[in-house]
Each structure stands twice: as structure tokens, then as C-alpha cells.
Amino acid sequence: MQNTIGSLRRAPVNVVAGGVPELCAQCDARHIGLCDALHDDDLHFLASVAQQVSIEKGRGFVTEGDPARQFFNINHGTAKLFKDLPDGRRQITGFVGAGDFIGLAANATYMFGAEALEPVQLCSFDRAELRAVFARFPAIERRLLDVASHELIIAQEQMLLLGRKTAVERVASFLDGWGLRVASCQGGATRLDLPMTRNDLAEYLGLTVETISRALATLRKQGVVAVGADHVISILNPARLTAIGQAEG
């Protein structure tokens, strides 16, 4: 991805009513992601070092092993994070959406790959340029520390999910977590339009596609979910779904 941060810094930032940068006005992640650490009046500085990028469905935008020169803030859409094994197998390690900040690699290279599951809009930040933002707005650096801490929690939960939970508990845990993600963006989460395929979900949960289907059938028979066409899942009993996902029986 070509770096055009320098030219973006010299260009004026267009604003809309209220002084909010045009880049940020319609962003799905304005109040749930990295930018939530800033007041509207300060957003223009962050916008001036951001490159807005559109990623087509199925296109990768992070390659494992490449130099980690950029951070990414997802504004719209969903992407999957993964690691490729030497024998050709792939392990999906997570799904990211609006408000998620990725690329916080401690090493000099990316430790994962990323691919859009649907059309994705994101802001790309050059690591060197972002240091100037940290100096002026310490709140952003604190937010990134929060993100790093949250990623550790997610990693621990994933280890528990893969190591100890049953297939039904894994699927319930995923649906419950995805519902919380949707609720944070839309204010409700009874209908989940999953952007990932059953195969993606199987790779993430460490199951087969057939086992995913059987687990969904079990949840459907228990009256917890309804399974529709085109990857649509309706949550009929959120409390029961949470209890199953947390292995509470």
C-alpha cells in the first residue's frame, strides 16, 4: 500500500457543520474506536495524518511477515485476521470490524495477515507520523494501551474457547460476542448478518463445517437461535445463549 501520508499532512482538511472533519462525519467508528479519545475540535489533526482506503471483498491488506509500517482503524465492514502454517493450513485468529484498531505489532513485521470479508473502509496511519499525534494527544496513546490490553484478554478467551469448550459452547460464545459487537454499533443485536462463511467460522473455532452446522441445529432445537438464509442468525433467547457460551449449562 503506497504511503501518501506526507502529502495528506500538507493538504487542508475539509470540515462539515460543527467543525468535524468530513472524513470523520459519516464514520461508523467515530464514537466507538480510536477516534473516540478525541473531541470533535481535535479530530482535524488526526484526520490530517490519516489515509482513507477502500478494500474490496476478498482482498488482503496486511501480509504476514511484511514490515509493520502502518496501523489501521476499521471504519466500516469486517475483515478476518489469520496465520498461515507451513503446510498450507490457515488458522483464523479473529474478526475485526468498525472501531477495531489493528497493526499494534511489537515486532518490526506483521505477525498476521488480514483480508476483507466484505467491502471495508479503513484509515491507515504511518507509524512514524502517528508518534506526532501521540505527543500532541496523549489520550490516543492511552487508548492504544487499552486496545493492547483488550487484545490480550481476547487471546486468553480464545485459548479457553479452543481448549476447553464443547462445539455448541464455542458456537454460542462466538454468536454472543458478535451480538455484543453489533449492539455497540447499532444499538440492538437480535439479528446477526454474519459476513464470514461457515468455513471461516470453522477455522476460527477449531471445528469442521459439519460440526458448526450440527451445533447451530442444537441451538435451534433448544429455541436459542433461528437460522436463516445468507448467514443470517436471529437470537431468540439472548440470556440462554450467553449462559451456554460461558459454559454455564
Tab-separated table of N, CA and C in Angstrom, residues 165-166 168-177 189 215-216 218-226 234-249:
chain	number	residue	atom	x	y	z
A	165	LYS	N	-13.925	-25.658	25.731
A	165	LYS	CA	-15.357	-25.596	25.454
A	165	LYS	C	-15.779	-26.634	24.417
A	166	THR	N	-17.031	-27.088	24.547
A	166	THR	CA	-17.601	-28.007	23.572
A	166	THR	C	-17.927	-27.245	22.293
A	168	VAL	N	-20.841	-26.818	20.805
A	168	VAL	CA	-22.020	-25.956	20.982
A	168	VAL	C	-21.644	-24.716	21.785
A	169	GLU	N	-20.818	-24.890	22.818
A	169	GLU	CA	-20.383	-23.753	23.628
A	169	GLU	C	-19.529	-22.791	22.808
A	170	ARG	N	-18.688	-23.313	21.927
A	170	ARG	CA	-17.862	-22.451	21.079
A	170	ARG	C	-18.725	-21.603	20.151
A	171	VAL	N	-19.693	-22.243	19.512
A	171	VAL	CA	-20.562	-21.510	18.581
A	171	VAL	C	-21.398	-20.490	19.336
A	172	ALA	N	-21.940	-20.877	20.490
A	172	ALA	CA	-22.735	-19.943	21.289
A	172	ALA	C	-21.889	-18.762	21.756
A	173	SER	N	-20.661	-19.042	22.179
A	173	SER	CA	-19.762	-17.980	22.633
A	173	SER	C	-19.474	-16.994	21.504
A	174	PHE	N	-19.236	-17.520	20.309
A	174	PHE	CA	-18.976	-16.635	19.178
A	174	PHE	C	-20.198	-15.768	18.865
A	175	LEU	N	-21.376	-16.370	18.785
A	175	LEU	CA	-22.585	-15.623	18.442
A	175	LEU	C	-22.898	-14.564	19.502
A	176	ASP	N	-22.680	-14.916	20.761
A	176	ASP	CA	-22.917	-13.960	21.849
A	176	ASP	C	-21.965	-12.772	21.720
A	177	GLY	N	-20.690	-13.050	21.469
A	177	GLY	CA	-19.716	-11.979	21.313
A	177	GLY	C	-19.990	-11.128	20.088
A	189	ALA	N	-29.139	-6.221	18.761
A	189	ALA	CA	-28.392	-7.348	18.209
A	189	ALA	C	-29.220	-8.622	18.179
A	215	ALA	N	-23.936	-27.897	15.592
A	215	ALA	CA	-24.055	-27.045	16.778
A	215	ALA	C	-25.169	-26.020	16.602
A	216	LEU	N	-25.262	-25.436	15.422
A	216	LEU	CA	-26.348	-24.488	15.157
A	216	LEU	C	-27.706	-25.180	15.221
A	218	THR	N	-28.445	-27.715	17.087
A	218	THR	CA	-28.728	-27.931	18.508
A	218	THR	C	-29.275	-26.668	19.154
A	219	LEU	N	-28.635	-25.527	18.868
A	219	LEU	CA	-29.110	-24.252	19.422
A	219	LEU	C	-30.492	-23.913	18.894
A	220	ARG	N	-30.763	-24.261	17.639
A	220	ARG	CA	-32.078	-24.004	17.061
A	220	ARG	C	-33.142	-24.865	17.742
A	221	LYS	N	-32.847	-26.138	17.959
A	221	LYS	CA	-33.809	-27.038	18.605
A	221	LYS	C	-34.107	-26.611	20.037
A	222	GLN	N	-33.137	-25.979	20.695
A	222	GLN	CA	-33.332	-25.505	22.065
A	222	GLN	C	-34.056	-24.158	22.114
A	223	GLY	N	-34.379	-23.613	20.952
A	223	GLY	CA	-35.089	-22.335	20.903
A	223	GLY	C	-34.218	-21.130	21.191
A	224	VAL	N	-32.894	-21.297	21.052
A	224	VAL	CA	-31.961	-20.206	21.354
A	224	VAL	C	-31.758	-19.304	20.147
A	225	VAL	N	-31.680	-19.908	18.960
A	225	VAL	CA	-31.469	-19.136	17.737
A	225	VAL	C	-32.383	-19.650	16.637
A	226	ALA	N	-32.529	-18.835	15.605
A	226	ALA	CA	-33.168	-19.249	14.362
A	226	ALA	C	-32.148	-19.038	13.258
A	234	SER	N	-30.803	-15.287	13.886
A	234	SER	CA	-31.641	-14.487	14.784
A	234	SER	C	-31.506	-15.036	16.204
A	235	ILE	N	-31.218	-14.147	17.142
A	235	ILE	CA	-31.065	-14.540	18.541
A	235	ILE	C	-32.440	-14.484	19.203
A	236	LEU	N	-32.971	-15.651	19.580
A	236	LEU	CA	-34.300	-15.727	20.176
A	236	LEU	C	-34.258	-15.667	21.697
A	237	ASN	N	-33.163	-16.148	22.296
A	237	ASN	CA	-33.037	-16.176	23.755
A	237	ASN	C	-31.621	-15.742	24.131
A	238	PRO	N	-31.373	-14.415	24.171
A	238	PRO	CA	-30.016	-13.924	24.428
A	238	PRO	C	-29.424	-14.403	25.749
A	239	ALA	N	-30.231	-14.452	26.808
A	239	ALA	CA	-29.715	-14.864	28.118
A	239	ALA	C	-29.247	-16.317	28.080
A	240	ARG	N	-30.021	-17.175	27.435
A	240	ARG	CA	-29.643	-18.580	27.329
A	240	ARG	C	-28.396	-18.741	26.465
A	241	LEU	N	-28.299	-17.958	25.394
A	241	LEU	CA	-27.123	-18.011	24.533
A	241	LEU	C	-25.859	-17.651	25.323
A	242	THR	N	-25.950	-16.595	26.123
A	242	THR	CA	-24.816	-16.187	26.950
A	242	THR	C	-24.423	-17.271	27.931
A	243	ALA	N	-25.413	-17.875	28.566
A	243	ALA	CA	-25.139	-18.923	29.547
A	243	ALA	C	-24.447	-20.122	28.917
A	244	ILE	N	-24.902	-20.517	27.728
A	244	ILE	CA	-24.271	-21.645	27.044
A	244	ILE	C	-22.844	-21.275	26.639
A	245	GLY	N	-22.665	-20.074	26.096
A	245	GLY	CA	-21.347	-19.632	25.666
A	245	GLY	C	-20.352	-19.537	26.803
A	246	GLN	N	-20.849	-19.256	28.002
A	246	GLN	CA	-19.971	-19.169	29.174
A	246	GLN	C	-19.874	-20.502	29.926
A	247	ALA	N	-20.363	-21.564	29.265
A	247	ALA	CA	-20.297	-22.918	29.817
A	247	ALA	C	-20.991	-23.015	31.160
A	248	GLU	N	-22.152	-22.357	31.252
A	248	GLU	CA	-22.934	-22.398	32.486
A	248	GLU	C	-24.062	-23.415	32.402
A	249	GLY	N	-24.031	-24.213	31.353
A	249	GLY	CA	-25.062	-25.242	31.203
A	249	GLY	C	-26.243	-24.791	30.386
